[in-house]
Coordinates of C-alpha atoms in Angstrom, one line a residue:
Chain A
X1303 CA 127.9 91.2 101.9
X1304 CA 124.7 91.8 103.6
X1305 CA 122.0 93.7 102.0
X1306 CA 121.2 96.8 103.4
X1307 CA 117.9 97.2 105.2
X1308 CA 116.0 99.7 104.0
X1309 CA 112.5 101.2 105.5
X1310 CA 109.8 102.6 102.9
X1311 CA 107.3 104.9 103.8
X1312 CA 105.3 107.7 102.5
X1313 CA 102.7 110.3 102.9
X1314 CA 99.8 108.8 100.5
X1315 CA 99.3 106.0 103.2
X1316 CA 100.5 101.6 102.2
X1317 CA 97.4 102.5 99.3
X1318 CA 99.3 104.7 96.9
X1319 CA 100.5 103.3 93.9
X1320 CA 104.1 105.6 94.5
X1321 CA 104.9 103.2 97.6
X1322 CA 104.5 100.2 96.0
X1323 CA 107.2 100.7 93.4
X1324 CA 109.4 101.8 96.0
X1325 CA 108.9 98.9 97.6
X1326 CA 109.8 96.8 94.5
X1327 CA 112.8 99.0 93.7
X1328 CA 114.2 99.2 97.2
X1329 CA 113.4 94.9 97.5
X1330 CA 115.8 94.5 94.4
X1331 CA 118.4 96.5 96.5
X1332 CA 117.7 95.2 99.6
X1333 CA 116.0 93.8 102.5
X1334 CA 112.2 95.4 102.8
X1335 CA 110.0 96.3 105.1
X1336 CA 107.1 99.4 104.8
X1337 CA 105.3 101.6 107.6
X1338 CA 103.1 103.5 106.7
X1339 CA 100.5 105.4 107.5
X1340 CA 97.1 103.5 107.0
X1341 CA 95.2 107.0 104.7
X1342 CA 96.8 109.6 102.7
X1343 CA 98.7 112.4 105.0
X1344 CA 99.7 114.8 101.8
X1345 CA 100.7 118.4 102.8
X1346 CA 100.5 117.3 107.1
X1347 CA 104.6 119.1 106.8
X1348 CA 106.3 117.5 110.6
X1349 CA 103.6 116.7 112.0
X1350 CA 103.4 114.3 115.2
X1351 CA 101.2 113.0 117.3
X1352 CA 101.2 114.4 120.6
X1353 CA 97.4 115.1 122.0
X1354 CA 96.3 111.9 120.0
X1355 CA 96.8 107.6 119.9
X1356 CA 98.6 105.9 117.9
X1357 CA 98.3 101.7 116.7
X1358 CA 100.5 100.3 114.8
X1359 CA 98.2 96.9 112.5
X1360 CA 100.4 94.8 110.1
X1361 CA 99.2 93.6 107.3
X1362 CA 99.2 90.1 105.5
X1363 CA 102.2 90.3 103.5
X1364 CA 101.7 89.9 100.0
X1365 CA 102.7 87.6 97.2
X1366 CA 105.7 89.9 96.7
X1367 CA 106.7 88.5 100.8
X1368 CA 107.5 92.1 101.9
X1369 CA 107.0 92.9 105.7
X1370 CA 104.5 95.9 105.9
X1371 CA 103.0 97.8 108.5
X1372 CA 100.1 100.6 109.2
X1373 CA 100.1 103.3 111.6
X1374 CA 97.7 105.9 112.1
X1375 CA 100.2 108.5 112.8
X1376 CA 101.5 111.1 110.5
X1377 CA 105.0 109.8 108.1
X1378 CA 107.4 111.6 111.2
X1379 CA 105.2 109.1 113.3
X1380 CA 106.6 106.6 111.3
X1381 CA 109.7 107.1 111.4
X1382 CA 109.5 108.0 114.6
X1383 CA 107.5 104.1 115.6
X1384 CA 110.0 102.4 113.1
X1385 CA 113.0 103.2 114.2
X1386 CA 111.7 102.7 117.6
X1387 CA 108.9 100.2 117.7
X1388 CA 108.5 98.4 114.7
X1389 CA 112.3 97.3 113.4
X1390 CA 114.8 96.0 115.9
X1391 CA 118.0 95.7 113.4
X1392 CA 119.8 99.1 112.4
X1393 CA 118.1 100.7 109.6
X1394 CA 120.8 101.3 106.5
X1395 CA 118.3 103.9 104.7
X1396 CA 114.7 104.8 104.3
X1397 CA 113.1 106.0 101.3
X1398 CA 110.1 108.0 101.7
X1399 CA 107.4 108.5 98.6
X1400 CA 106.8 108.2 95.5
X1401 CA 104.9 110.9 96.0
X1402 CA 101.9 111.2 93.5
X1403 CA 102.8 115.1 93.2
X1404 CA 105.2 116.9 93.0
X1405 CA 107.7 119.0 96.1
X1406 CA 110.7 121.0 95.3
X1407 CA 110.6 124.6 95.9
X1408 CA 109.1 125.7 99.5
X1409 CA 106.4 122.3 99.6
X1410 CA 109.6 120.5 101.0
X1411 CA 107.9 122.7 104.3
X1412 CA 104.7 121.3 103.3
X1413 CA 105.4 117.9 102.5
X1414 CA 104.5 114.5 104.4
X1415 CA 106.8 112.7 102.4
X1416 CA 109.8 115.0 103.0
X1417 CA 109.1 115.0 106.8
X1418 CA 110.0 111.0 106.5
X1419 CA 112.9 111.9 105.2
X1420 CA 114.1 114.7 107.8
X1421 CA 113.1 112.5 110.5
X1422 CA 114.6 109.6 108.9
X1423 CA 117.6 112.2 108.8
X1424 CA 117.8 113.2 112.2
X1425 CA 117.5 109.6 113.7
X1426 CA 121.0 109.0 112.5
X1427 CA 119.6 107.0 108.8
X1428 CA 120.7 107.9 105.1
X1429 CA 117.5 109.1 103.9
X1430 CA 116.0 110.3 100.1
X1431 CA 112.3 111.4 100.0
X1432 CA 111.0 110.8 96.0
X1433 CA 108.2 112.7 94.6
X1434 CA 107.0 112.5 90.7
X1435 CA 105.6 116.6 89.3
X1436 CA 102.2 113.9 88.2
X1437 CA 98.9 114.0 91.2
X1438 CA 97.6 111.5 89.2
X1439 CA 96.7 107.9 91.2
X1440 CA 97.8 106.0 87.7
X1441 CA 101.1 108.1 86.9
X1442 CA 103.2 106.7 85.4
X1443 CA 106.6 105.5 87.5
X1444 CA 108.1 103.7 84.6
X1445 CA 110.4 105.9 82.9
X1446 CA 112.2 107.1 86.6
X1447 CA 112.3 103.6 87.9
X1448 CA 116.5 103.4 86.8
X1449 CA 117.2 106.7 88.5
X1450 CA 115.8 106.5 91.8
X1451 CA 117.4 103.0 91.3
X1452 CA 120.3 104.4 90.3
X1453 CA 120.0 107.3 92.8
X1454 CA 119.5 104.7 95.4
X1455 CA 122.7 102.7 95.0
X1456 CA 124.5 106.5 94.7
X1457 CA 123.4 106.9 98.8
X1458 CA 124.2 102.8 99.8
X1459 CA 127.5 103.1 97.7
X1460 CA 129.0 107.2 99.3
X1461 CA 126.9 107.5 101.9
X1462 CA 125.6 111.2 103.2
X1463 CA 126.7 114.4 104.8
X1464 CA 125.8 114.0 108.2
X1465 CA 122.9 116.2 109.2
X1466 CA 120.9 116.1 105.6
X1467 CA 119.0 114.1 103.4
X1468 CA 117.6 114.4 99.9
X1469 CA 114.7 115.8 97.6
X1470 CA 115.0 114.1 94.8
X1471 CA 112.0 115.0 92.2
X1472 CA 111.2 114.8 88.8
X1473 CA 109.6 115.8 86.1
X1474 CA 107.0 114.3 83.9
X1475 CA 108.4 112.7 81.0
X1476 CA 109.2 110.4 79.3
X1477 CA 112.1 108.0 80.2
X1478 CA 114.6 109.9 77.0
X1479 CA 113.3 113.1 77.0
X1480 CA 115.0 113.4 80.8
X1481 CA 118.2 114.5 80.1
X1482 CA 119.6 113.6 82.9
X1483 CA 119.7 114.2 87.2
X1484 CA 121.2 117.7 88.8
X1485 CA 122.1 118.5 92.2
X1486 CA 119.9 121.7 93.0
X1487 CA 119.6 124.3 95.4
X1488 CA 115.7 125.0 96.4
X1489 CA 114.4 127.7 94.3
X1490 CA 112.8 130.9 96.1
X1491 CA 109.1 131.2 95.6
X1492 CA 105.3 131.6 97.8
X1493 CA 101.7 130.6 96.6
X1494 CA 100.0 132.7 95.5
X1495 CA 97.3 131.9 97.5
X1496 CA 93.4 131.7 96.6
X1497 CA 90.9 130.2 99.0
X1498 CA 87.7 128.6 97.1
X1499 CA 84.5 129.9 99.1
X1500 CA 81.8 128.2 99.2
X1501 CA 78.0 127.6 100.8
X1502 CA 77.2 124.5 103.1
X1503 CA 74.1 122.8 102.0
X1504 CA 73.0 124.1 105.2
X1505 CA 74.1 127.7 104.0
X1506 CA 77.6 128.0 105.8
X1507 CA 80.7 129.6 104.6
X1508 CA 83.3 127.3 103.5
X1509 CA 86.6 127.6 101.6
X1510 CA 89.5 125.2 100.5
X1511 CA 93.0 126.4 99.9
X1512 CA 93.0 127.1 96.7
X1513 CA 96.8 128.4 95.4
X1514 CA 98.8 128.5 93.0
X1515 CA 102.6 127.8 92.9
X1516 CA 104.4 131.4 92.1
X1517 CA 108.5 131.4 91.4
X1518 CA 110.7 133.9 92.2
X1519 CA 114.1 132.7 91.7
X1520 CA 115.5 133.3 87.8
X1521 CA 118.6 131.0 89.1
X1522 CA 119.5 128.1 87.2
X1523 CA 120.7 126.1 90.0
X1524 CA 117.6 125.3 91.8
X1525 CA 115.4 122.3 91.9
X1526 CA 112.5 124.4 90.0
X1527 CA 114.7 125.7 87.2
X1528 CA 116.2 122.1 86.5
X1529 CA 112.4 119.9 86.3
X1530 CA 110.9 123.2 83.9
X1531 CA 113.7 122.1 81.6
X1532 CA 114.3 118.5 82.4
X1533 CA 116.3 117.2 84.4
X1534 CA 115.3 115.5 88.0
X1535 CA 116.3 117.8 90.4
X1536 CA 118.0 116.6 93.2
X1537 CA 118.4 119.1 97.0
X1538 CA 120.3 118.0 99.9
X1539 CA 119.0 119.2 102.6
X1540 CA 119.3 120.5 106.6
X1541 CA 117.5 120.1 109.5
X1542 CA 119.3 123.5 110.3
X1543 CA 116.7 125.9 110.0
X1544 CA 119.6 128.5 111.7
X1545 CA 119.9 131.4 109.4
X1546 CA 123.6 131.2 110.6
X1547 CA 124.5 135.0 108.3
X1548 CA 121.4 136.9 110.3
X1549 CA 123.4 135.9 113.8
X1550 CA 125.9 139.2 113.4
X1551 CA 123.3 141.4 111.6
X1552 CA 121.3 140.1 115.1
X1553 CA 123.8 140.8 117.3
X1554 CA 123.8 144.5 116.5
X1555 CA 120.6 144.8 118.1
X1556 CA 120.2 146.3 121.4
X1557 CA 118.7 143.7 123.4
Chain B
X820 CA 103.1 157.5 113.0
X821 CA 100.5 155.2 111.2
X822 CA 100.8 152.3 114.3
X823 CA 101.5 148.8 112.2
X824 CA 99.3 146.1 112.2
X825 CA 99.7 142.9 113.3
X826 CA 98.8 139.3 112.7
X827 CA 98.4 137.0 116.0
X828 CA 98.4 134.3 115.9
X829 CA 99.8 130.4 117.4
X830 CA 99.7 126.5 117.5
X831 CA 97.0 126.2 121.5
X832 CA 94.3 127.8 119.5
X833 CA 91.8 130.7 120.3
X834 CA 91.8 129.6 123.7
X835 CA 95.0 129.1 125.6
X836 CA 95.6 132.1 128.4
X837 CA 99.4 132.5 126.1
X838 CA 97.8 134.5 123.6
X839 CA 95.7 136.6 125.8
X840 CA 99.0 137.3 126.9
X841 CA 100.8 138.0 123.5
X842 CA 97.2 139.6 122.1
X843 CA 97.8 141.9 125.3
X844 CA 101.2 143.2 124.4
X845 CA 100.7 143.8 120.9
X846 CA 98.0 145.3 121.5
X847 CA 99.8 148.2 123.6
X848 CA 102.5 148.4 120.1
X849 CA 100.4 148.3 116.9
X850 CA 96.2 147.8 115.8
X851 CA 96.0 143.5 116.0
X852 CA 94.0 141.6 114.7
X853 CA 93.8 137.9 116.1
X854 CA 93.5 135.1 114.1
X855 CA 94.1 131.5 115.4
X856 CA 93.0 128.4 115.5
X857 CA 89.4 126.7 117.2
X858 CA 91.6 124.3 119.2
X859 CA 95.6 122.7 119.9
X860 CA 97.1 121.8 117.5
X861 CA 100.4 120.7 119.5
X862 CA 103.1 119.1 117.3
X863 CA 101.1 120.5 113.8
X864 CA 105.2 121.0 112.6
X865 CA 103.9 123.4 109.0
X866 CA 101.0 121.3 108.1
X867 CA 99.0 122.6 106.1
X868 CA 94.9 121.6 105.9
X869 CA 95.4 120.2 101.6
X870 CA 92.2 117.5 101.1
X871 CA 90.0 119.2 103.9
X872 CA 87.4 121.8 103.9
X873 CA 87.7 124.9 105.7
X874 CA 85.6 127.3 108.0
X875 CA 86.8 130.7 109.8
X876 CA 84.9 132.3 113.0
X877 CA 84.3 135.6 113.6
X878 CA 84.0 135.8 117.7
X879 CA 82.6 138.1 119.5
X880 CA 85.2 141.3 120.3
X881 CA 85.0 140.8 124.0
X882 CA 86.2 144.0 126.7
X883 CA 89.6 144.3 125.1
X884 CA 88.3 145.6 121.6
X885 CA 91.2 143.2 119.0
X886 CA 89.0 141.5 115.7
X887 CA 89.6 138.7 116.8
X888 CA 88.8 135.1 114.4
X889 CA 88.8 131.7 115.0
X890 CA 90.0 129.9 112.1
X891 CA 89.0 125.4 112.1
X892 CA 92.4 125.2 110.2
X893 CA 96.0 124.4 111.6
X894 CA 98.8 127.4 112.6
X895 CA 100.5 127.8 108.2
X896 CA 96.4 127.3 107.4
X897 CA 95.2 130.7 109.7
X898 CA 98.5 133.1 108.4
X899 CA 97.3 132.2 105.1
X900 CA 93.3 132.7 105.2
X901 CA 94.8 136.0 107.4
X902 CA 96.8 137.0 104.5
X903 CA 95.0 136.5 102.1
X904 CA 91.2 136.0 102.7
X905 CA 90.2 138.1 106.2
X906 CA 92.9 141.3 106.7
X907 CA 93.1 143.6 103.7
X908 CA 96.1 145.6 104.7
X909 CA 99.6 145.2 104.4
X910 CA 100.3 143.6 108.1
X911 CA 103.7 145.0 109.3
X912 CA 104.6 141.7 111.5
X913 CA 103.2 138.1 112.8
X914 CA 103.9 137.2 116.3
X915 CA 102.5 133.2 117.3
X916 CA 102.3 132.4 120.5
X917 CA 103.3 132.4 123.4
X918 CA 103.2 129.1 123.2
X919 CA 102.7 126.7 126.3
X920 CA 106.4 124.1 126.3
X921 CA 109.3 125.4 124.3
X922 CA 110.8 124.9 121.1
X923 CA 113.8 125.4 121.1
X924 CA 116.1 122.9 119.4
X925 CA 115.0 120.4 117.1
X926 CA 111.7 121.3 118.2
X927 CA 111.0 123.8 116.1
X928 CA 110.2 122.0 112.2
X929 CA 107.6 119.5 115.1
X930 CA 105.8 123.9 116.7
X931 CA 103.4 124.9 115.2
X932 CA 103.6 128.1 117.2
X933 CA 106.9 128.1 114.6
X934 CA 105.2 126.9 111.3
X935 CA 102.9 130.0 111.5
X936 CA 105.5 132.7 111.7
X937 CA 107.7 130.3 109.1
X938 CA 104.4 130.7 106.6
X939 CA 104.2 134.5 107.6
X940 CA 108.2 134.7 106.7
X941 CA 107.2 132.6 102.8
X942 CA 104.6 135.7 103.0
X943 CA 107.4 138.4 103.6
X944 CA 106.2 139.5 106.4
X945 CA 108.1 140.1 109.8
X946 CA 107.1 136.9 111.8
X947 CA 108.5 136.3 115.4
X948 CA 107.4 132.6 117.1
X949 CA 107.6 133.3 121.5
X950 CA 107.4 129.9 123.3
X951 CA 108.0 129.8 127.6
X952 CA 110.2 126.0 129.1
X953 CA 106.3 125.8 131.0
X954 CA 103.7 123.2 129.5
X955 CA 101.0 124.6 132.0
X956 CA 98.1 126.5 131.2
X957 CA 98.7 128.4 134.2
X958 CA 102.0 129.1 133.6
X959 CA 103.3 132.7 135.3
X960 CA 103.6 134.9 131.8
X961 CA 104.3 138.4 133.8
X962 CA 108.3 137.7 134.0
X963 CA 108.4 137.3 130.8
X964 CA 106.2 140.2 128.8
X965 CA 108.6 142.9 129.2
X966 CA 111.6 140.4 127.4
X967 CA 108.6 140.4 124.3
X968 CA 107.9 143.7 124.5
X969 CA 111.3 144.7 123.8
X970 CA 111.5 142.4 121.2
X971 CA 108.8 143.4 119.4
X972 CA 110.0 146.8 119.1
X973 CA 114.1 146.0 117.9
X974 CA 112.0 143.5 115.5
X975 CA 109.8 146.9 114.5
X976 CA 113.0 149.5 114.4
X977 CA 115.4 146.9 111.9
X978 CA 113.0 144.6 109.9
X979 CA 114.3 141.6 109.5
X980 CA 116.9 139.8 107.2
X981 CA 115.5 138.9 104.6
X982 CA 114.1 134.9 104.7
X983 CA 114.6 135.2 108.7
X984 CA 112.2 135.4 111.1
X985 CA 112.9 135.0 114.6
X986 CA 112.4 131.7 117.2
X987 CA 112.3 133.4 120.7
X988 CA 112.5 130.5 123.5
X989 CA 111.7 131.9 127.7
X990 CA 113.1 129.6 130.7
X991 CA 111.1 129.3 133.2
X992 CA 112.2 131.9 136.0
X993 CA 111.7 135.0 137.7
X994 CA 112.1 137.9 136.8
X995 CA 115.4 138.4 138.3
X996 CA 116.5 135.2 137.7
X997 CA 116.7 135.5 133.8
X998 CA 119.7 137.3 133.0
X999 CA 119.3 138.9 129.2
X1000 CA 118.4 137.9 125.6
X1001 CA 121.3 135.3 123.4
X1002 CA 121.6 136.0 119.4
X1003 CA 122.4 131.6 119.2
X1004 CA 122.1 129.1 117.1
X1005 CA 119.6 125.8 116.8
X1006 CA 121.6 122.7 118.8
X1007 CA 122.2 119.7 118.0
X1008 CA 119.4 117.6 119.3
X1009 CA 117.0 115.1 118.8
X1010 CA 114.4 112.2 120.9
X1011 CA 114.7 109.9 122.3
X1012 CA 111.9 107.6 121.8
X1013 CA 109.8 105.2 124.0
X1014 CA 105.9 104.5 123.1
X1015 CA 104.8 103.6 125.5
X1016 CA 101.8 100.9 124.8
X1017 CA 99.0 100.0 126.4
X1018 CA 95.7 98.4 125.8
X1019 CA 92.3 99.1 125.2
X1020 CA 88.8 98.5 127.2
X1021 CA 88.8 96.5 123.9
X1022 CA 91.7 95.2 124.6
X1023 CA 93.4 96.3 121.2
X1024 CA 97.1 97.3 121.5
X1025 CA 97.4 101.3 121.1
X1026 CA 100.7 103.6 122.0
X1027 CA 101.5 107.2 123.3
X1028 CA 104.5 108.9 121.9
X1029 CA 106.7 109.7 125.1
X1030 CA 109.9 111.1 123.8
X1031 CA 113.0 112.5 125.9
X1032 CA 114.8 115.2 124.3
X1033 CA 118.6 114.6 124.1
X1034 CA 120.6 117.4 123.3
X1035 CA 123.8 115.5 120.9
X1036 CA 125.5 119.9 121.2
X1037 CA 127.9 120.8 123.8
X1038 CA 128.2 124.5 121.9
X1039 CA 127.7 127.2 124.2
X1040 CA 126.3 128.9 120.8
X1041 CA 122.8 127.4 121.2
X1042 CA 119.6 127.7 121.9
X1043 CA 119.9 124.7 124.9
X1044 CA 122.9 126.5 126.6
X1045 CA 121.4 129.9 127.2
X1046 CA 117.4 129.0 128.2
X1047 CA 119.6 126.0 130.7
X1048 CA 122.3 129.0 132.1
X1049 CA 119.1 131.1 132.7
X1050 CA 118.7 133.3 129.2
X1051 CA 116.4 134.2 127.1
X1052 CA 117.1 132.0 123.5
X1053 CA 116.5 133.8 119.8
X1054 CA 117.5 132.2 116.0
X1055 CA 117.1 133.5 114.0
X1056 CA 115.1 130.3 111.3
X1057 CA 115.2 130.6 107.5
X1058 CA 113.6 128.3 104.9
X1059 CA 115.9 127.8 103.1
X1060 CA 117.0 124.2 103.7
X1061 CA 119.7 123.6 101.8
X1062 CA 122.3 122.2 102.9
X1063 CA 124.2 124.7 100.3
X1064 CA 127.4 123.1 101.5
X1065 CA 126.6 119.7 100.3
X1066 CA 126.0 120.8 97.0
X1067 CA 130.0 120.8 95.7
X1068 CA 130.3 117.1 97.6
X1069 CA 127.4 115.8 95.9
X1070 CA 128.6 116.6 92.5
X1071 CA 131.3 114.6 92.4
X1072 CA 129.0 111.4 92.2
X1073 CA 128.6 108.8 89.8
X1074 CA 124.9 111.0 88.9

């Protein structure tokens, strides 16, 4: 059987330890091409580069022999460039991550990791975003490797429903502490924003965004609940944002 | 009755003609505070600024007397800063736009205009994004003014369902050519990407993103259909991205 062609990308940039781990796992399963941002892109959401030029660099293969490209673009740009400029063959799967930091709940909207997966989904490529709830560059990915392998294998075996990609989040736990994998819905949450106001050396005020995550959801079927209770969360994510349930109500308006 | 407090923002930046029009319309309905990016932010999707500092500038009131602030951040940042740093009172409505260029269908994901509206929605503020299918800085907003007024009035009168914001798109037509307002779903579409490859004066290759919009949806209840047939499209948009219909299927997997 022909090995699947797997596109690996992320939003922390090509130098992040998380993408090296994902690259190695993907390489055990299929033929891998990496197309990742040349610098960190956290919080980029679904940004694309429309008012600026884009660059692609092929970087020299390392000992693992995997073809690696960097682009000056966002995660969504990377997928667009991979699909339309770099890779001529059919891409069988796109995996994004492993993100240094969680992307559960409302974070899916801000996440560059997930925007890459969603962009692949729009292009009709089955796609998964992986994130570990540990911001450290020295995060330990060892405990989650077998789970990533299993999830990728199941996606290859079953495919994904049309218009759906997966948002996979791992708790920061040892392998024997992880209770299993749960299919979840996105928890209702928001940030209680705080802006940290400072002064530049020249006396000018500036701010840092410093919000605190606030879960507004008591459900036990959410990604936040799963992670807090020792499970890996898998949320099927769609990019049809229509609130279908609201259409009927709006049709009663005087418009 | 107390006038509603209306936050006006956009993604084309404070200097765009579209936001001046929206500001004036909002000013006829309520008390207006403008918090907009200090430079164009098209295609920013739901990006937020996490790895950099943010600035706020209060700019001098013009003849209209409306309080105006610019920030160095993205549209989503602007809403966060407006809500948590600039405006102390309860914001009754957020209007974003009028975008110079359409944001129907899949463009909702790439749109800075809509990310501002969605960010407001997350914060519990009723929100509407307005976009006109005309990229020109000299676009004629005259024909659509009465419709914007009507839609804002209806949102103030009825409120919006929880977790729902509106994506309003206008066709580029004269007022007597506009057939009315339709509540729609987001059309299924993608971009047939093309990258325009060029050479810098120094011989280095670079690219411009130059995709063509490709509607994959034959439905007559979509925003694309409405716009092509002379209607204004209103899509209720949600930020719970869970593909609820896929949960049962994923639960049959061997995970």
